[in-house]
Amino acid sequence: MEGEVGTSSKMEVNGNCLDESKSTKFPLTYWEISMAGGVVLSFVLGLICVYLTMPASDYSFLKIPRNLEDLQILKDHLEDYTSDYTVQVLMGYCAVYIFMQTFMIPGTIFMSLLAGSLFGIFKGVALVVFTATAGASSCYFLSKMIGKPLVFSLWPDKLTFFQAQVAKRREGLLNYMLFLRVTPTLPNTFINVASPIVDVPYHIFLLGTVVGVIPATYVTVRAGLALGELQSVGDLYDFNSIATLFLIGLVSVTPTLIGSKS
């Protein structure tokens, strides 16, 4: 293909110069697809075990919610099971949320709302922080093994920006990761996949995730308590909420900014 394009652009990450022209090919090998398939299979088997321990009933309502209407239907049905089959509901919830985070499936915001409506604000926040962190970690390690060609294919520009910022803020990297988690500067999905590729250490990634997702999780889970009053997902984050998140983010990154000037 190089003869047709003329010149091929290259990107340097971690000292390795990679040819972006190769991103036109399918980014994963059969072995990498097999590994991802194995992770999918493990989640599926877990959900089957949960399903087999539930009472015989019509579970046609069980599906990943894509809008508030789907979420309301799911919540109305699951309320009947949560008190009597708490463990099964929790295991099913965790498996679905972690699976969605691991494979970058959109819709976790609806799962966070569901946690608030089913378990209340404190248990809901703890549940979402745990599953979000577990899912992000799973995505981190999966990307560390097989994600590099996929990230180069999907987000070449964002990856270049992220790598430059991580290199520049290496001494205060935890503060920077907290800033990214609290604010919508970069999508969380991208952070999960790209962090191992630009050499963000896992302990920094883990701590930044655990602490950084709490503010936005609180806002979302709290909204789940009044799920029936929501008209759209946009109602979750008004100007005051976004401004508060950015203020928290600025506070988290301030030590790094002060240190760089001293």
PDB file of C-alpha atoms in Angstrom:
ATOM      1  CA  MET A   1       0.000   0.000   0.000  1.00  0.00           C
ATOM      2  CA  GLU A   2       2.995   2.285   0.482  1.00  0.00           C
ATOM      3  CA  GLY A   3       3.429   2.673  -3.254  1.00  0.00           C
ATOM      4  CA  GLU A   4      -0.136   3.912  -3.567  1.00  0.00           C
ATOM      5  CA  VAL A   5      -0.003   6.352  -0.680  1.00  0.00           C
ATOM      6  CA  GLY A   6       3.392   7.771  -1.554  1.00  0.00           C
ATOM      7  CA  THR A   7       4.730   8.342   1.972  1.00  0.00           C
ATOM      8  CA  SER A   8       3.698   6.681   5.158  1.00  0.00           C
ATOM      9  CA  SER A   9       3.299   8.661   8.370  1.00  0.00           C
ATOM     10  CA  LYS A  10       4.915   7.361  11.542  1.00  0.00           C
ATOM     11  CA  MET A  11       4.291   7.817  15.238  1.00  0.00           C
ATOM     12  CA  GLU A  12       6.767   7.394  18.075  1.00  0.00           C
ATOM     13  CA  VAL A  13       5.555   5.948  21.359  1.00  0.00           C
ATOM     14  CA  ASN A  14       7.914   4.749  24.108  1.00  0.00           C
ATOM     15  CA  GLY A  15      10.842   5.177  21.744  1.00  0.00           C
ATOM     16  CA  ASN A  16       9.381   2.923  19.073  1.00  0.00           C
ATOM     17  CA  CYS A  17       8.604   4.366  15.675  1.00  0.00           C
ATOM     18  CA  LEU A  18       5.515   2.672  14.286  1.00  0.00           C
ATOM     19  CA  ASP A  19       4.160   2.935  10.768  1.00  0.00           C
ATOM     20  CA  GLU A  20       0.587   4.264  10.835  1.00  0.00           C
ATOM     21  CA  SER A  21      -0.019   3.022   7.317  1.00  0.00           C
ATOM     22  CA  LYS A  22      -0.317  -0.469   8.799  1.00  0.00           C
ATOM     23  CA  SER A  23      -3.419   0.646  10.723  1.00  0.00           C
ATOM     24  CA  THR A  24      -5.462   0.121   7.586  1.00  0.00           C
ATOM     25  CA  LYS A  25      -5.100  -3.621   8.160  1.00  0.00           C
ATOM     26  CA  PHE A  26      -7.200  -5.466  10.738  1.00  0.00           C
ATOM     27  CA  PRO A  27      -5.394  -4.530  13.977  1.00  0.00           C
ATOM     28  CA  LEU A  28      -5.592  -7.860  15.876  1.00  0.00           C
ATOM     29  CA  THR A  29      -4.118 -11.269  15.149  1.00  0.00           C
ATOM     30  CA  TYR A  30      -5.995 -14.543  15.548  1.00  0.00           C
ATOM     31  CA  TRP A  31      -4.133 -15.196  18.802  1.00  0.00           C
ATOM     32  CA  GLU A  32      -5.144 -11.817  20.193  1.00  0.00           C
ATOM     33  CA  ILE A  33      -8.755 -12.388  19.157  1.00  0.00           C
ATOM     34  CA  SER A  34      -8.622 -15.774  20.904  1.00  0.00           C
ATOM     35  CA  MET A  35      -7.443 -14.152  24.129  1.00  0.00           C
ATOM     36  CA  ALA A  36     -10.224 -11.590  24.018  1.00  0.00           C
ATOM     37  CA  GLY A  37     -12.684 -14.368  23.238  1.00  0.00           C
ATOM     38  CA  GLY A  38     -11.496 -16.268  26.309  1.00  0.00           C
ATOM     39  CA  VAL A  39     -12.250 -13.262  28.512  1.00  0.00           C
ATOM     40  CA  VAL A  40     -15.699 -12.969  26.937  1.00  0.00           C
ATOM     41  CA  LEU A  41     -16.334 -16.660  27.575  1.00  0.00           C
ATOM     42  CA  SER A  42     -15.431 -16.322  31.253  1.00  0.00           C
ATOM     43  CA  PHE A  43     -17.939 -13.493  31.688  1.00  0.00           C
ATOM     44  CA  VAL A  44     -20.623 -15.443  29.835  1.00  0.00           C
ATOM     45  CA  LEU A  45     -20.090 -18.509  32.032  1.00  0.00           C
ATOM     46  CA  GLY A  46     -20.372 -16.335  35.127  1.00  0.00           C
ATOM     47  CA  LEU A  47     -23.674 -14.864  33.946  1.00  0.00           C
ATOM     48  CA  ILE A  48     -24.977 -18.342  33.131  1.00  0.00           C
ATOM     49  CA  CYS A  49     -24.191 -19.452  36.689  1.00  0.00           C
ATOM     50  CA  VAL A  50     -26.109 -16.452  38.042  1.00  0.00           C
ATOM     51  CA  TYR A  51     -29.027 -17.201  35.736  1.00  0.00           C
ATOM     52  CA  LEU A  52     -29.199 -20.868  36.797  1.00  0.00           C
ATOM     53  CA  THR A  53     -29.419 -19.928  40.490  1.00  0.00           C
ATOM     54  CA  MET A  54     -32.316 -17.516  39.949  1.00  0.00           C
ATOM     55  CA  PRO A  55     -35.944 -18.701  40.203  1.00  0.00           C
ATOM     56  CA  ALA A  56     -37.774 -19.804  37.076  1.00  0.00           C
ATOM     57  CA  SER A  57     -39.299 -16.713  35.490  1.00  0.00           C
ATOM     58  CA  ASP A  58     -39.485 -14.632  32.330  1.00  0.00           C
ATOM     59  CA  TYR A  59     -36.172 -12.781  32.008  1.00  0.00           C
ATOM     60  CA  SER A  60     -36.812 -11.197  28.642  1.00  0.00           C
ATOM     61  CA  PHE A  61     -36.368  -7.805  30.320  1.00  0.00           C
ATOM     62  CA  LEU A  62     -32.671  -8.534  30.958  1.00  0.00           C
ATOM     63  CA  LYS A  63     -30.595  -6.532  28.500  1.00  0.00           C
ATOM     64  CA  ILE A  64     -28.007  -3.797  28.613  1.00  0.00           C
ATOM     65  CA  PRO A  65     -29.954  -0.516  28.864  1.00  0.00           C
ATOM     66  CA  ARG A  66     -29.414   1.894  25.998  1.00  0.00           C
ATOM     67  CA  ASN A  67     -31.746   4.673  27.130  1.00  0.00           C
ATOM     68  CA  LEU A  68     -33.702   5.792  30.178  1.00  0.00           C
ATOM     69  CA  GLU A  69     -36.783   3.851  29.104  1.00  0.00           C
ATOM     70  CA  ASP A  70     -34.824   0.565  28.987  1.00  0.00           C
ATOM     71  CA  LEU A  71     -33.292   1.430  32.341  1.00  0.00           C
ATOM     72  CA  GLN A  72     -36.656   2.101  33.973  1.00  0.00           C
ATOM     73  CA  ILE A  73     -38.025  -1.262  32.771  1.00  0.00           C
ATOM     74  CA  LEU A  74     -34.926  -3.069  34.042  1.00  0.00           C
ATOM     75  CA  LYS A  75     -35.104  -1.311  37.393  1.00  0.00           C
ATOM     76  CA  ASP A  76     -38.813  -2.084  37.871  1.00  0.00           C
ATOM     77  CA  HIS A  77     -38.206  -5.802  37.316  1.00  0.00           C
ATOM     78  CA  LEU A  78     -34.990  -6.121  39.300  1.00  0.00           C
ATOM     79  CA  GLU A  79     -36.522  -4.470  42.361  1.00  0.00           C
ATOM     80  CA  ASP A  80     -38.605  -7.622  42.812  1.00  0.00           C
ATOM     81  CA  TYR A  81     -35.461  -9.771  43.014  1.00  0.00           C
ATOM     82  CA  THR A  82     -32.942  -7.550  44.804  1.00  0.00           C
ATOM     83  CA  SER A  83     -34.162  -8.215  48.348  1.00  0.00           C
ATOM     84  CA  ASP A  84     -34.517 -12.007  48.017  1.00  0.00           C
ATOM     85  CA  TYR A  85     -31.650 -12.683  45.607  1.00  0.00           C
ATOM     86  CA  THR A  86     -29.216  -9.932  46.552  1.00  0.00           C
ATOM     87  CA  VAL A  87     -26.058 -11.969  45.930  1.00  0.00           C
ATOM     88  CA  GLN A  88     -27.167 -13.076  42.461  1.00  0.00           C
ATOM     89  CA  VAL A  89     -28.206  -9.556  41.475  1.00  0.00           C
ATOM     90  CA  LEU A  90     -24.895  -8.143  42.726  1.00  0.00           C
ATOM     91  CA  MET A  91     -22.862 -10.804  40.896  1.00  0.00           C
ATOM     92  CA  GLY A  92     -24.805 -10.243  37.697  1.00  0.00           C
ATOM     93  CA  TYR A  93     -24.450  -6.474  38.001  1.00  0.00           C
ATOM     94  CA  CYS A  94     -20.688  -6.700  38.614  1.00  0.00           C
ATOM     95  CA  ALA A  95     -20.147  -9.132  35.733  1.00  0.00           C
ATOM     96  CA  VAL A  96     -22.052  -6.934  33.264  1.00  0.00           C
ATOM     97  CA  TYR A  97     -20.408  -3.665  34.371  1.00  0.00           C
ATOM     98  CA  ILE A  98     -16.875  -5.100  34.332  1.00  0.00           C
ATOM     99  CA  PHE A  99     -17.518  -6.716  30.962  1.00  0.00           C
ATOM    100  CA  MET A 100     -18.705  -3.392  29.512  1.00  0.00           C
ATOM    101  CA  GLN A 101     -15.664  -1.563  30.868  1.00  0.00           C
ATOM    102  CA  THR A 102     -13.248  -4.226  29.691  1.00  0.00           C
ATOM    103  CA  PHE A 103     -14.483  -4.202  26.096  1.00  0.00           C
ATOM    104  CA  MET A 104     -15.328  -0.487  25.835  1.00  0.00           C
ATOM    105  CA  ILE A 105     -19.077  -1.082  25.482  1.00  0.00           C
ATOM    106  CA  PRO A 106     -20.943   2.226  25.950  1.00  0.00           C
ATOM    107  CA  GLY A 107     -23.722   2.508  28.505  1.00  0.00           C
ATOM    108  CA  THR A 108     -22.025   2.229  31.910  1.00  0.00           C
ATOM    109  CA  ILE A 109     -23.661   5.514  32.883  1.00  0.00           C
ATOM    110  CA  PHE A 110     -27.008   3.701  32.855  1.00  0.00           C
ATOM    111  CA  MET A 111     -25.521   0.959  35.029  1.00  0.00           C
ATOM    112  CA  SER A 112     -24.416   3.623  37.518  1.00  0.00           C
ATOM    113  CA  LEU A 113     -27.922   5.054  37.600  1.00  0.00           C
ATOM    114  CA  LEU A 114     -29.264   1.549  38.166  1.00  0.00           C
ATOM    115  CA  ALA A 115     -26.961   1.068  41.162  1.00  0.00           C
ATOM    116  CA  GLY A 116     -28.381   4.169  42.789  1.00  0.00           C
ATOM    117  CA  SER A 117     -31.989   3.188  42.175  1.00  0.00           C
ATOM    118  CA  LEU A 118     -31.508  -0.384  43.465  1.00  0.00           C
ATOM    119  CA  PHE A 119     -29.027  -0.031  46.323  1.00  0.00           C
ATOM    120  CA  GLY A 120     -29.149   3.582  47.484  1.00  0.00           C
ATOM    121  CA  ILE A 121     -26.485   6.225  47.410  1.00  0.00           C
ATOM    122  CA  PHE A 122     -23.777   4.841  49.722  1.00  0.00           C
ATOM    123  CA  LYS A 123     -23.933   1.193  48.649  1.00  0.00           C
ATOM    124  CA  GLY A 124     -24.447   2.341  45.061  1.00  0.00           C
ATOM    125  CA  VAL A 125     -21.337   4.553  45.054  1.00  0.00           C
ATOM    126  CA  ALA A 126     -19.235   1.769  46.623  1.00  0.00           C
ATOM    127  CA  LEU A 127     -20.537  -0.737  44.063  1.00  0.00           C
ATOM    128  CA  VAL A 128     -19.894   1.513  41.059  1.00  0.00           C
ATOM    129  CA  VAL A 129     -16.431   2.553  42.247  1.00  0.00           C
ATOM    130  CA  PHE A 130     -15.516  -1.120  42.715  1.00  0.00           C
ATOM    131  CA  THR A 131     -16.859  -2.295  39.358  1.00  0.00           C
ATOM    132  CA  ALA A 132     -15.534   0.733  37.475  1.00  0.00           C
ATOM    133  CA  THR A 133     -12.073   0.191  38.944  1.00  0.00           C
ATOM    134  CA  ALA A 134     -12.161  -3.564  38.297  1.00  0.00           C
ATOM    135  CA  GLY A 135     -13.362  -3.029  34.730  1.00  0.00           C
ATOM    136  CA  ALA A 136     -10.786  -0.322  34.068  1.00  0.00           C
ATOM    137  CA  SER A 137      -8.041  -2.592  35.447  1.00  0.00           C
ATOM    138  CA  SER A 138      -9.223  -5.480  33.285  1.00  0.00           C
ATOM    139  CA  CYS A 139      -9.169  -3.194  30.252  1.00  0.00           C
ATOM    140  CA  TYR A 140      -5.699  -1.935  31.240  1.00  0.00           C
ATOM    141  CA  PHE A 141      -4.182  -5.423  31.350  1.00  0.00           C
ATOM    142  CA  LEU A 142      -5.983  -6.609  28.233  1.00  0.00           C
ATOM    143  CA  SER A 143      -4.725  -3.545  26.378  1.00  0.00           C
ATOM    144  CA  LYS A 144      -1.209  -4.127  27.716  1.00  0.00           C
ATOM    145  CA  MET A 145      -1.251  -7.543  26.052  1.00  0.00           C
ATOM    146  CA  ILE A 146      -3.098  -6.899  22.803  1.00  0.00           C
ATOM    147  CA  GLY A 147      -4.295  -3.292  22.655  1.00  0.00           C
ATOM    148  CA  LYS A 148      -1.472  -1.370  20.984  1.00  0.00           C
ATOM    149  CA  PRO A 149      -2.536  -1.907  17.332  1.00  0.00           C
ATOM    150  CA  LEU A 150      -6.147  -1.150  18.243  1.00  0.00           C
ATOM    151  CA  VAL A 151      -5.301   2.157  19.927  1.00  0.00           C
ATOM    152  CA  PHE A 152      -3.106   3.245  17.021  1.00  0.00           C
ATOM    153  CA  SER A 153      -5.982   2.426  14.696  1.00  0.00           C
ATOM    154  CA  LEU A 154      -8.732   4.207  16.658  1.00  0.00           C
ATOM    155  CA  TRP A 155      -7.073   7.199  18.396  1.00  0.00           C
ATOM    156  CA  PRO A 156      -3.719   8.117  16.833  1.00  0.00           C
ATOM    157  CA  ASP A 157      -4.016  11.844  17.602  1.00  0.00           C
ATOM    158  CA  LYS A 158      -5.260  11.375  21.162  1.00  0.00           C
ATOM    159  CA  LEU A 159      -2.481   8.871  21.800  1.00  0.00           C
ATOM    160  CA  THR A 160       0.182  11.347  20.681  1.00  0.00           C
ATOM    161  CA  PHE A 161      -1.286  14.030  22.965  1.00  0.00           C
ATOM    162  CA  PHE A 162      -1.621  11.644  25.913  1.00  0.00           C
ATOM    163  CA  GLN A 163       1.924  10.345  25.560  1.00  0.00           C
ATOM    164  CA  ALA A 164       3.331  13.891  25.504  1.00  0.00           C
ATOM    165  CA  GLN A 165       1.365  14.885  28.609  1.00  0.00           C
ATOM    166  CA  VAL A 166       2.381  11.760  30.534  1.00  0.00           C
ATOM    167  CA  ALA A 167       6.050  12.304  29.651  1.00  0.00           C
ATOM    168  CA  LYS A 168       5.873  15.960  30.708  1.00  0.00           C
ATOM    169  CA  ARG A 169       4.100  15.237  34.005  1.00  0.00           C
ATOM    170  CA  ARG A 170       5.988  12.076  34.976  1.00  0.00           C
ATOM    171  CA  GLU A 171       6.944  13.377  38.440  1.00  0.00           C
ATOM    172  CA  GLY A 172       3.363  14.370  39.292  1.00  0.00           C
ATOM    173  CA  LEU A 173       1.636  11.665  37.295  1.00  0.00           C
ATOM    174  CA  LEU A 174      -0.850  10.689  40.017  1.00  0.00           C
ATOM    175  CA  ASN A 175      -2.190  14.237  40.177  1.00  0.00           C
ATOM    176  CA  TYR A 176      -2.539  14.301  36.397  1.00  0.00           C
ATOM    177  CA  MET A 177      -4.391  10.966  36.369  1.00  0.00           C
ATOM    178  CA  LEU A 178      -6.726  12.255  39.066  1.00  0.00           C
ATOM    179  CA  PHE A 179      -7.383  15.345  36.961  1.00  0.00           C
ATOM    180  CA  LEU A 180      -8.212  13.214  33.920  1.00  0.00           C
ATOM    181  CA  ARG A 181     -10.554  10.943  35.891  1.00  0.00           C
ATOM    182  CA  VAL A 182     -12.433  13.775  37.552  1.00  0.00           C
ATOM    183  CA  THR A 183     -12.825  15.957  34.465  1.00  0.00           C
ATOM    184  CA  PRO A 184     -14.059  15.026  30.966  1.00  0.00           C
ATOM    185  CA  THR A 185     -10.759  16.120  29.386  1.00  0.00           C
ATOM    186  CA  LEU A 186     -10.175  12.671  27.871  1.00  0.00           C
ATOM    187  CA  PRO A 187     -12.727   9.828  27.653  1.00  0.00           C
ATOM    188  CA  ASN A 188     -12.344   7.236  30.415  1.00  0.00           C
ATOM    189  CA  THR A 189     -12.440   4.478  27.815  1.00  0.00           C
ATOM    190  CA  PHE A 190      -9.424   5.945  26.066  1.00  0.00           C
ATOM    191  CA  ILE A 191      -7.544   6.384  29.360  1.00  0.00           C
ATOM    192  CA  ASN A 192      -8.125   2.717  30.240  1.00  0.00           C
ATOM    193  CA  VAL A 193      -6.811   1.451  26.911  1.00  0.00           C
ATOM    194  CA  ALA A 194      -3.991   3.928  26.323  1.00  0.00           C
ATOM    195  CA  SER A 195      -2.441   4.096  29.802  1.00  0.00           C
ATOM    196  CA  PRO A 196      -0.369   0.884  29.566  1.00  0.00           C
ATOM    197  CA  ILE A 197       0.783   1.823  26.074  1.00  0.00           C
ATOM    198  CA  VAL A 198       2.266   5.148  27.236  1.00  0.00           C
ATOM    199  CA  ASP A 199       3.784   3.528  30.344  1.00  0.00           C
ATOM    200  CA  VAL A 200       1.467   4.764  33.068  1.00  0.00           C
ATOM    201  CA  PRO A 201       2.395   2.442  35.981  1.00  0.00           C
ATOM    202  CA  TYR A 202      -0.504   0.298  37.182  1.00  0.00           C
ATOM    203  CA  HIS A 203      -0.334   1.500  40.804  1.00  0.00           C
ATOM    204  CA  ILE A 204      -0.711   5.099  39.566  1.00  0.00           C
ATOM    205  CA  PHE A 205      -3.507   4.054  37.215  1.00  0.00           C
ATOM    206  CA  LEU A 206      -5.280   2.138  40.001  1.00  0.00           C
ATOM    207  CA  LEU A 207      -5.105   4.868  42.640  1.00  0.00           C
ATOM    208  CA  GLY A 208      -6.037   7.565  40.154  1.00  0.00           C
ATOM    209  CA  THR A 209      -9.061   5.516  39.095  1.00  0.00           C
ATOM    210  CA  VAL A 210     -10.296   4.579  42.574  1.00  0.00           C
ATOM    211  CA  VAL A 211     -10.175   8.157  43.847  1.00  0.00           C
ATOM    212  CA  GLY A 212     -10.843   9.986  40.598  1.00  0.00           C
ATOM    213  CA  VAL A 213     -14.137   8.318  39.683  1.00  0.00           C
ATOM    214  CA  ILE A 214     -15.778   9.061  43.047  1.00  0.00           C
ATOM    215  CA  PRO A 215     -17.082  12.608  42.316  1.00  0.00           C
ATOM    216  CA  ALA A 216     -18.772  11.760  38.997  1.00  0.00           C
ATOM    217  CA  THR A 217     -20.006   8.448  40.433  1.00  0.00           C
ATOM    218  CA  TYR A 218     -21.653  10.267  43.321  1.00  0.00           C
ATOM    219  CA  VAL A 219     -23.461  12.623  40.942  1.00  0.00           C
ATOM    220  CA  THR A 220     -24.724   9.750  38.763  1.00  0.00           C
ATOM    221  CA  VAL A 221     -25.694   7.356  41.554  1.00  0.00           C
ATOM    222  CA  ARG A 222     -27.504  10.123  43.417  1.00  0.00           C
ATOM    223  CA  ALA A 223     -29.503  10.872  40.268  1.00  0.00           C
ATOM    224  CA  GLY A 224     -30.507   7.208  40.165  1.00  0.00           C
ATOM    225  CA  LEU A 225     -32.526   7.708  43.350  1.00  0.00           C
ATOM    226  CA  ALA A 226     -34.955   9.837  41.339  1.00  0.00           C
ATOM    227  CA  LEU A 227     -34.715   7.863  38.118  1.00  0.00           C
ATOM    228  CA  GLY A 228     -38.326   8.518  37.132  1.00  0.00           C
ATOM    229  CA  GLU A 229     -37.750  12.282  37.148  1.00  0.00           C
ATOM    230  CA  LEU A 230     -34.892  12.210  34.616  1.00  0.00           C
ATOM    231  CA  GLN A 231     -35.858  13.319  31.124  1.00  0.00           C
ATOM    232  CA  SER A 232     -32.463  12.705  29.513  1.00  0.00           C
ATOM    233  CA  VAL A 233     -28.907  11.768  30.412  1.00  0.00           C
ATOM    234  CA  GLY A 234     -27.984  15.405  29.825  1.00  0.00           C
ATOM    235  CA  ASP A 235     -29.918  16.303  32.982  1.00  0.00           C
ATOM    236  CA  LEU A 236     -27.226  14.593  35.053  1.00  0.00           C
ATOM    237  CA  TYR A 237     -24.527  17.147  34.369  1.00  0.00           C
ATOM    238  CA  ASP A 238     -25.719  20.725  34.468  1.00  0.00           C
ATOM    239  CA  PHE A 239     -23.353  23.696  34.491  1.00  0.00           C
ATOM    240  CA  ASN A 240     -22.893  23.599  38.267  1.00  0.00           C
ATOM    241  CA  SER A 241     -22.026  19.889  38.271  1.00  0.00           C
ATOM    242  CA  ILE A 242     -19.482  20.229  35.458  1.00  0.00           C
ATOM    243  CA  ALA A 243     -17.959  23.330  37.042  1.00  0.00           C
ATOM    244  CA  THR A 244     -17.629  21.480  40.359  1.00  0.00           C
ATOM    245  CA  LEU A 245     -15.903  18.533  38.699  1.00  0.00           C
ATOM    246  CA  PHE A 246     -13.436  20.828  36.945  1.00  0.00           C
ATOM    247  CA  LEU A 247     -12.772  22.641  40.225  1.00  0.00           C
ATOM    248  CA  ILE A 248     -11.989  19.334  41.927  1.00  0.00           C
ATOM    249  CA  GLY A 249      -9.789  18.417  38.980  1.00  0.00           C
ATOM    250  CA  LEU A 250      -7.872  21.684  39.190  1.00  0.00           C
ATOM    251  CA  VAL A 251      -7.317  21.161  42.913  1.00  0.00           C
ATOM    252  CA  SER A 252      -5.926  17.690  42.200  1.00  0.00           C
ATOM    253  CA  VAL A 253      -3.461  18.942  39.592  1.00  0.00           C
ATOM    254  CA  THR A 254      -2.377  22.087  41.490  1.00  0.00           C
ATOM    255  CA  PRO A 255       0.526  20.382  43.349  1.00  0.00           C
ATOM    256  CA  THR A 256       1.996  19.351  40.013  1.00  0.00           C
ATOM    257  CA  LEU A 257       1.691  22.886  38.613  1.00  0.00           C
ATOM    258  CA  ILE A 258       3.305  24.393  41.723  1.00  0.00           C
ATOM    259  CA  GLY A 259       6.110  21.840  41.656  1.00  0.00           C
ATOM    260  CA  SER A 260       6.911  22.559  38.019  1.00  0.00           C
ATOM    261  CA  LYS A 261       7.352  26.277  38.761  1.00  0.00           C
ATOM    262  CA  SER A 262       9.544  25.835  41.827  1.00  0.00           C
TER     263      SER A 262
END
